PDB file of C-alpha atoms in Angstrom:
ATOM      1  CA  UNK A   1      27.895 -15.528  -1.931  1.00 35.00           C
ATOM      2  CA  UNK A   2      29.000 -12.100  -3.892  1.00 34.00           C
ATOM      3  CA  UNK A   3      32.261 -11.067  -3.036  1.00 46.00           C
ATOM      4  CA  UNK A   4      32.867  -7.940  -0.971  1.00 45.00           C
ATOM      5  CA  UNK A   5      31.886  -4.517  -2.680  1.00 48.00           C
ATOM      6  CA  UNK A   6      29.910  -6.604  -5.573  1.00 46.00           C
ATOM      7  CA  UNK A   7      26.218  -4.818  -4.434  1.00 60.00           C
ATOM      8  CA  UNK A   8      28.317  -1.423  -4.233  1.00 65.00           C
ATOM      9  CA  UNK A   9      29.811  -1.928  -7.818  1.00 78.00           C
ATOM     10  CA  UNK A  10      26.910  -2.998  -9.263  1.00 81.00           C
ATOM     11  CA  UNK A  11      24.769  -0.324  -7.944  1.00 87.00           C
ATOM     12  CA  UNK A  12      27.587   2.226  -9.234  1.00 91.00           C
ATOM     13  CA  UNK A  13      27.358   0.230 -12.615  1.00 93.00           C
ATOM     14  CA  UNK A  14      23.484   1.326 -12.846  1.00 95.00           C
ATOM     15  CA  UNK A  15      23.788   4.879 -12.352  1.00 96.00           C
ATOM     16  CA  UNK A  16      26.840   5.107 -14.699  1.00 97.00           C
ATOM     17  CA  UNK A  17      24.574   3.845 -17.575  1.00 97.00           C
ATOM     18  CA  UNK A  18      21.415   5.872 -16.110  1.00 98.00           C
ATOM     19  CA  UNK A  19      23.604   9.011 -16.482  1.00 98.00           C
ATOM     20  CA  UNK A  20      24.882   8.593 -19.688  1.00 98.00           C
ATOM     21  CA  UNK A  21      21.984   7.019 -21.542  1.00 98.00           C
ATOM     22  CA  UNK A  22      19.818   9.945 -20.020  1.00 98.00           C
ATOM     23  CA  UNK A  23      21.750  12.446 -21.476  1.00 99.00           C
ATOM     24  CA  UNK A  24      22.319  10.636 -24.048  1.00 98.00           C
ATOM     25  CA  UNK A  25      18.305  10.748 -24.373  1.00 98.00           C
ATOM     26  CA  UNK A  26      18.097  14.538 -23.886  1.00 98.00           C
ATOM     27  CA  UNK A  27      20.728  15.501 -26.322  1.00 98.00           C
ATOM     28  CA  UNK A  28      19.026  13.305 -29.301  1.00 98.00           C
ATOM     29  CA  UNK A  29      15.585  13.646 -28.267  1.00 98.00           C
ATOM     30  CA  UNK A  30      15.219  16.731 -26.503  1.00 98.00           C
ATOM     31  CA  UNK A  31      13.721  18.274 -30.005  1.00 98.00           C
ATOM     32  CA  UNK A  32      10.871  15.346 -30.336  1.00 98.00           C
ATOM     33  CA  UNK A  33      10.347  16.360 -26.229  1.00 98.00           C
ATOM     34  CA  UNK A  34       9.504  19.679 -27.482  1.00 98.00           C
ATOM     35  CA  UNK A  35       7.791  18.789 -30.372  1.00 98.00           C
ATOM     36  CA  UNK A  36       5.426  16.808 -28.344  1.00 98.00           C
ATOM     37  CA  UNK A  37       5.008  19.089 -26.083  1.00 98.00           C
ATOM     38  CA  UNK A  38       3.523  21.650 -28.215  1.00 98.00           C
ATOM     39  CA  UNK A  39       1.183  19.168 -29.613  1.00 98.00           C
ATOM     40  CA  UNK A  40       0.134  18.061 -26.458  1.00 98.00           C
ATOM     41  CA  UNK A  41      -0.353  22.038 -25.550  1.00 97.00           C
ATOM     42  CA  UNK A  42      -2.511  22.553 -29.480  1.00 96.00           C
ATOM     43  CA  UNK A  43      -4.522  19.426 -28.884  1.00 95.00           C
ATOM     44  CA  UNK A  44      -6.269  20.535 -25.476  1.00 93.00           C
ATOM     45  CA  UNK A  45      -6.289  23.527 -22.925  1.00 93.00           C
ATOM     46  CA  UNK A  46      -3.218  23.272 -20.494  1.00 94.00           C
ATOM     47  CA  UNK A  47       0.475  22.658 -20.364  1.00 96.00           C
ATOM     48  CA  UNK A  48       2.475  20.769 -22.717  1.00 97.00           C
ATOM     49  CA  UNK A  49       4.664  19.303 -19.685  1.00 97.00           C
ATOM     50  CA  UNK A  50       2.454  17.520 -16.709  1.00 95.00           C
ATOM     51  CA  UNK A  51       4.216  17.481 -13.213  1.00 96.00           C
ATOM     52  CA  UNK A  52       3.115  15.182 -10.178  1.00 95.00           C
ATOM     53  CA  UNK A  53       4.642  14.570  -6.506  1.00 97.00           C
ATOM     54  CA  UNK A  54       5.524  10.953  -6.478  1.00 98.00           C
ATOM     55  CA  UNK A  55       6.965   8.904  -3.413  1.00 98.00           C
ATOM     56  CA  UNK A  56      10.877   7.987  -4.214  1.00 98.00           C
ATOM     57  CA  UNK A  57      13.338   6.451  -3.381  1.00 98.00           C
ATOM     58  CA  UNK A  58      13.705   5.790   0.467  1.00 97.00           C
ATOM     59  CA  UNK A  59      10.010   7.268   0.553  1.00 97.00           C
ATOM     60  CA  UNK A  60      11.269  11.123  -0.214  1.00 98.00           C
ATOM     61  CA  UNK A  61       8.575  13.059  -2.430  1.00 98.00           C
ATOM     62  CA  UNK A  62       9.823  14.155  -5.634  1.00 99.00           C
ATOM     63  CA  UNK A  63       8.224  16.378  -8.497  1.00 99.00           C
ATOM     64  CA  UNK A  64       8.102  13.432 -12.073  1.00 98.00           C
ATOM     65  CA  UNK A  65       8.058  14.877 -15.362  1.00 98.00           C
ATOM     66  CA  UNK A  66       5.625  14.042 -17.575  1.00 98.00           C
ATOM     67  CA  UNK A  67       3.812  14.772 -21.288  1.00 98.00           C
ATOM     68  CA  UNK A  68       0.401  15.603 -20.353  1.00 97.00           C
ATOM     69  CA  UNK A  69      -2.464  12.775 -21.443  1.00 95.00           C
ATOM     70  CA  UNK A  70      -5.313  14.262 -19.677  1.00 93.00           C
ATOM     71  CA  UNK A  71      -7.834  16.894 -19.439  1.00 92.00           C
ATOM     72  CA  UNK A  72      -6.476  19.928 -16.980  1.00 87.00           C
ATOM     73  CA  UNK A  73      -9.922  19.671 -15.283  1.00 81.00           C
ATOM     74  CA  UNK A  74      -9.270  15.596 -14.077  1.00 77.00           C
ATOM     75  CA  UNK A  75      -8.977  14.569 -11.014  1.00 68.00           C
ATOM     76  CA  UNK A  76      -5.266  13.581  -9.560  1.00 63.00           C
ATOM     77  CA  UNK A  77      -5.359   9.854  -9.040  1.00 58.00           C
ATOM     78  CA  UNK A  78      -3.036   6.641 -10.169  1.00 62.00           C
ATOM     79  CA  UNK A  79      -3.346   6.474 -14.019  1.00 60.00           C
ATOM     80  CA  UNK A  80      -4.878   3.080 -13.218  1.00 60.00           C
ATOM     81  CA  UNK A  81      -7.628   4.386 -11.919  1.00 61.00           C
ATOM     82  CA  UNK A  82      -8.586   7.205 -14.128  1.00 67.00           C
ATOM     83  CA  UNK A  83     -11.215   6.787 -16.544  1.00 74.00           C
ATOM     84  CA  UNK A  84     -10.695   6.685 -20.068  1.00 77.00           C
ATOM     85  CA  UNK A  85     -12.626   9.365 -20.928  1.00 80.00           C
ATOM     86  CA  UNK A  86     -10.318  11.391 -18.944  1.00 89.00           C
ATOM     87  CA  UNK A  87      -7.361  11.072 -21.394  1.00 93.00           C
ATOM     88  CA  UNK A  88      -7.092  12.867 -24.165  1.00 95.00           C
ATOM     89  CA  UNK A  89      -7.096  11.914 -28.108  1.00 94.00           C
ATOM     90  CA  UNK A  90      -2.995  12.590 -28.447  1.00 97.00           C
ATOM     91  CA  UNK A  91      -2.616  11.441 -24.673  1.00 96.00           C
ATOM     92  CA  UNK A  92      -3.924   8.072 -25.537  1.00 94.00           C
ATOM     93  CA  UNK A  93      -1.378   7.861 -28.336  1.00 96.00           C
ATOM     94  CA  UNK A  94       1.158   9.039 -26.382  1.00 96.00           C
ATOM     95  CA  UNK A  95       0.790   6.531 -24.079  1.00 92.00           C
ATOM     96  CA  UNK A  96       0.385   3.645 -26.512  1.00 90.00           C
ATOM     97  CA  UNK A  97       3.866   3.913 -27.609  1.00 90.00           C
ATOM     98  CA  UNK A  98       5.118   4.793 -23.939  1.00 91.00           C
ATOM     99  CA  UNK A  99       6.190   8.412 -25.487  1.00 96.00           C
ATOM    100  CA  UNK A 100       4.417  10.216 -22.449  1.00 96.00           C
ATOM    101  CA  UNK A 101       7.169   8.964 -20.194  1.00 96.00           C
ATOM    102  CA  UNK A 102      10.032  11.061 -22.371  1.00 98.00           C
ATOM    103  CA  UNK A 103      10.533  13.910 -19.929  1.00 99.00           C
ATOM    104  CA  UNK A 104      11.506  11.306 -17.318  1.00 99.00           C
ATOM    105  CA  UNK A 105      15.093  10.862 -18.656  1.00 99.00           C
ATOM    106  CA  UNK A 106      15.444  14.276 -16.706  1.00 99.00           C
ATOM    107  CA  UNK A 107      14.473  12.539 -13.662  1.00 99.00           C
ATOM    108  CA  UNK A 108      17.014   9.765 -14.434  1.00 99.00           C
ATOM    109  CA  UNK A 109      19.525  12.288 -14.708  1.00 99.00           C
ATOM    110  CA  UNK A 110      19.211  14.725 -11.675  1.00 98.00           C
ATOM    111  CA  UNK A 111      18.956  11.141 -10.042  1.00 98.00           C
ATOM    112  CA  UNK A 112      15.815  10.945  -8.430  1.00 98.00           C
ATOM    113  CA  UNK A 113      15.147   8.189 -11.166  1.00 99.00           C
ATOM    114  CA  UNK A 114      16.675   5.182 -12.620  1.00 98.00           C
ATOM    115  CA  UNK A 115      15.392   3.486 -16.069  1.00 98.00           C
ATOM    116  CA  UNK A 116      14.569   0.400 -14.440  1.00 98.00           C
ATOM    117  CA  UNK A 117      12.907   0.032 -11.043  1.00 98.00           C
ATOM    118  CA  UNK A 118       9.263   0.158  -9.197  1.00 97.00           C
ATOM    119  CA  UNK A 119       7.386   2.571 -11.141  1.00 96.00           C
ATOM    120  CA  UNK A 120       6.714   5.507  -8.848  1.00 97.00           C
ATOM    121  CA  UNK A 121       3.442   6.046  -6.780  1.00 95.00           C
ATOM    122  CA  UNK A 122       1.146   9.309  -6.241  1.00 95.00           C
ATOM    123  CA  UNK A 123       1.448  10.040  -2.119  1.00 96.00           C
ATOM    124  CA  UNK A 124      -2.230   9.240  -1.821  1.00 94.00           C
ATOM    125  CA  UNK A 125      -1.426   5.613  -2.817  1.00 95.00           C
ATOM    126  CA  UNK A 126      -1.118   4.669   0.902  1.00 96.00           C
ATOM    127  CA  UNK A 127      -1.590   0.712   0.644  1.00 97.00           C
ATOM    128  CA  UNK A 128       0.961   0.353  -1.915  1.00 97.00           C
ATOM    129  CA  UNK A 129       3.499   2.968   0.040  1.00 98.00           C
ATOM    130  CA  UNK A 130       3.136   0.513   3.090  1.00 98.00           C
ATOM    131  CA  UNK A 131       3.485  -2.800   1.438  1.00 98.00           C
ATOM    132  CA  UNK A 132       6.829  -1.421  -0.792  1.00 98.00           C
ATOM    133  CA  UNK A 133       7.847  -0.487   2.997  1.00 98.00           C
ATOM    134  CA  UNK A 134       7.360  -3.725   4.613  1.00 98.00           C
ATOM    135  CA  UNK A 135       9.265  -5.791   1.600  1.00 98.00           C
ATOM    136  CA  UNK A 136      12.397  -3.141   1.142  1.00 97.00           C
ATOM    137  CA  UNK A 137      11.285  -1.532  -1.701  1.00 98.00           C
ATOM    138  CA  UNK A 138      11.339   1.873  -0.918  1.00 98.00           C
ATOM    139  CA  UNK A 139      15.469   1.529  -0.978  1.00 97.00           C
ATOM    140  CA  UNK A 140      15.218   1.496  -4.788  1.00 97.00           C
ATOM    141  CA  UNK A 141      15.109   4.471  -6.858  1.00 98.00           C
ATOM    142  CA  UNK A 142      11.616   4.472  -9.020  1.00 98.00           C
ATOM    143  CA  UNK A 143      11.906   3.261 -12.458  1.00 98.00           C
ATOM    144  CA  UNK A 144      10.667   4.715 -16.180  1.00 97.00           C
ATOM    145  CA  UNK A 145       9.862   0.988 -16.577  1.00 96.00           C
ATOM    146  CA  UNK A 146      10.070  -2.167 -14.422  1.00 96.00           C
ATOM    147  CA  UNK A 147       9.571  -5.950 -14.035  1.00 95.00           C
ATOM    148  CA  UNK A 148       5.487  -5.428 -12.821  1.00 93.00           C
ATOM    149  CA  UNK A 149       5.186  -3.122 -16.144  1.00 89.00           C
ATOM    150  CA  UNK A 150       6.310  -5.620 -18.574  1.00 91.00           C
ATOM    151  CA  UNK A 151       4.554  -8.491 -16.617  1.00 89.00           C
ATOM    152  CA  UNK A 152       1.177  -6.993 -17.313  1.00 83.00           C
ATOM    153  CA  UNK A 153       0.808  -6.787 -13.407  1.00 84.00           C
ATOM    154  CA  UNK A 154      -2.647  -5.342 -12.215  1.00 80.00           C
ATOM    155  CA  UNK A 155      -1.640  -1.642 -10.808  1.00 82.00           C
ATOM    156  CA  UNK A 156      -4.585  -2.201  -9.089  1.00 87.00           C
ATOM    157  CA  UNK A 157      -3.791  -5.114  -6.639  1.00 93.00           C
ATOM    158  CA  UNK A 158      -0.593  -2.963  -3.924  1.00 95.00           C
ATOM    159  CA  UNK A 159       0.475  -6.250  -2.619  1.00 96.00           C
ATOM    160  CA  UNK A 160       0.483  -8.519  -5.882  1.00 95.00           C
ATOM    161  CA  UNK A 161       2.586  -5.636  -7.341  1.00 96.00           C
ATOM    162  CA  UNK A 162       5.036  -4.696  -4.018  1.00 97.00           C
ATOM    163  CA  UNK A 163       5.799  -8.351  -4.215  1.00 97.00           C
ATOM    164  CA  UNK A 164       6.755  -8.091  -7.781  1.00 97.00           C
ATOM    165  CA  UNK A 165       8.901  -4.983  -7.299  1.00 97.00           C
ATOM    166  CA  UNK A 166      10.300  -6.983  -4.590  1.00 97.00           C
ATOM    167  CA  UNK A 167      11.235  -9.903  -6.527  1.00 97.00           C
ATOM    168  CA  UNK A 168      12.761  -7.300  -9.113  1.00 97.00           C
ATOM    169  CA  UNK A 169      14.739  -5.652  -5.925  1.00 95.00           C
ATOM    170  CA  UNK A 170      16.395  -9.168  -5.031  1.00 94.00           C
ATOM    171  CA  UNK A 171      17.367 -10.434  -8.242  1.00 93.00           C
ATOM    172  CA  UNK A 172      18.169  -6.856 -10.139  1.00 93.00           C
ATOM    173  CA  UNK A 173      21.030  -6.992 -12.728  1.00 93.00           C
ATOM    174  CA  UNK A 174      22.711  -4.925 -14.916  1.00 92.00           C
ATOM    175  CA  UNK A 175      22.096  -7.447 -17.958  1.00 94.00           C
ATOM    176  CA  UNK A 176      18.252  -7.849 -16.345  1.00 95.00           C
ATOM    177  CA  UNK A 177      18.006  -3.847 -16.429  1.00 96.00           C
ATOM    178  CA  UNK A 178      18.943  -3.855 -20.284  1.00 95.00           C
ATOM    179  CA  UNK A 179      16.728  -7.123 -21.018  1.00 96.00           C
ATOM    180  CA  UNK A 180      13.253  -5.239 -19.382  1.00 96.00           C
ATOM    181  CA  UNK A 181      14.303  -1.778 -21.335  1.00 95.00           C
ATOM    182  CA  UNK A 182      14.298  -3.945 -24.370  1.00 94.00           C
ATOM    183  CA  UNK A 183      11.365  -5.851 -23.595  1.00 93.00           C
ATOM    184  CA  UNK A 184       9.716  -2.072 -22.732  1.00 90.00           C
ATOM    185  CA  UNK A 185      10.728  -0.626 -26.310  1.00 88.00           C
ATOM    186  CA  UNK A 186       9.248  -3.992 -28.221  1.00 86.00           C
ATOM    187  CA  UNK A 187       6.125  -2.989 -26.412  1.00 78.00           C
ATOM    188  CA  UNK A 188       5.943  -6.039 -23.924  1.00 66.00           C
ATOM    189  CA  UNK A 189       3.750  -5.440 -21.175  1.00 60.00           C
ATOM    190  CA  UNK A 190       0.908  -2.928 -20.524  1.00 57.00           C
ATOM    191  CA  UNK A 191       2.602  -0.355 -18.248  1.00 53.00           C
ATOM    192  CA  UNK A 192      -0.393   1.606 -15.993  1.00 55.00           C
ATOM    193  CA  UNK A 193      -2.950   0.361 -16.913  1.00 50.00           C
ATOM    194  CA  UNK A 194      -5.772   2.817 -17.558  1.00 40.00           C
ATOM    195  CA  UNK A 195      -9.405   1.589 -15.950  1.00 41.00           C
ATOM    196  CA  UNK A 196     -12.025   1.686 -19.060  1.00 37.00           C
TER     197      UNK A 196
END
């Protein structure tokens, strides 16, 4: 049993660190953001910055920053299920060492992201929307990384991976947080998996 205001203190805890490591991340990384950006913009036709609706926290639609890894001309769908052929040379790269993900720590900071949580989902991802609903895990703010991420979790199966987030949801800690941001920077996990 945690004693009164633990949840509340804890949850306070989180944003405190998501604030200052964010801007933290902007202030120290905001050139290699820009730096990327270009050479995302040099390698292929379209913008260096790629922005998507994604469902967050308590279900509310929100605009996620990204570095763009595709061709302009490809179809919006979960990254999951986008063929490989679909990202580009740099993208892949990019998303080999996770650097796609940068412009995020702006999402962190305005709030409408944490570091660690469910990774967000396109609107059109109904079956995963419904089964986050069902198990709570809408309440959480969307995550740059998260427990299905570094688990190697097939994006592809909504329930297998609600019930993950889940399970994350229920036993989140700060100390946990820091362990799966560690374990995301080693390179554990796949993240989204991209369908070959």
């Amino acid at each position: 049993m945690f004693p009164a205001g633990f949840s509340g203190n804890r949850s306070a805890m989180k944003r405190l660190f998501d604030i200052v490591a964010s801007l933290g991340g902007l202030v120290v990384l905001g050139w290699l953001i820009v730096l990327l950006a270009v050479l995302v913009r040099r390698d292929s036709a379209g913008p260096g910055l790629f922005r998507q609706e994604r469902v967050g926290r308590n279900g509310v639609p929100f605009t996620c920053l990204k570095l763009r890894t595709m061709r302009i001309d490809t179809v919006s769908a979960a990254s999951h299920d986008t063929p490989a052929s679909a990202v580009t040379a740099l993208g892949a790269r990019l998303r080999r060492w996770k650097l796609d993900e940068l412009p995020q720590l702006w999402n962190v900071l305005k709030g409408e992201m944490s570091f660690v949580g469910p990774r967000p989902c396109l609107l059109i991802q109904r079956e995963l929307i419904e089964e986050r609903r069902r198990r709570g895990v809408l309440a959480l703010r969307p995550g740059i990384t998260g427990l299905a991420q570094v688990q190697g979790i097939d994006m592809r199966d909504p329930v297998r991976l609600a019930e993950i987030d889940a399970r994350y949801g229920a036993s989140r800690s700060f100390l946990g947080d820091l362990a799966l941001i560690l374990r995301t920077v080693a390179g554990g996990g796949q993240g989204d998996r991209v369908a070959s």
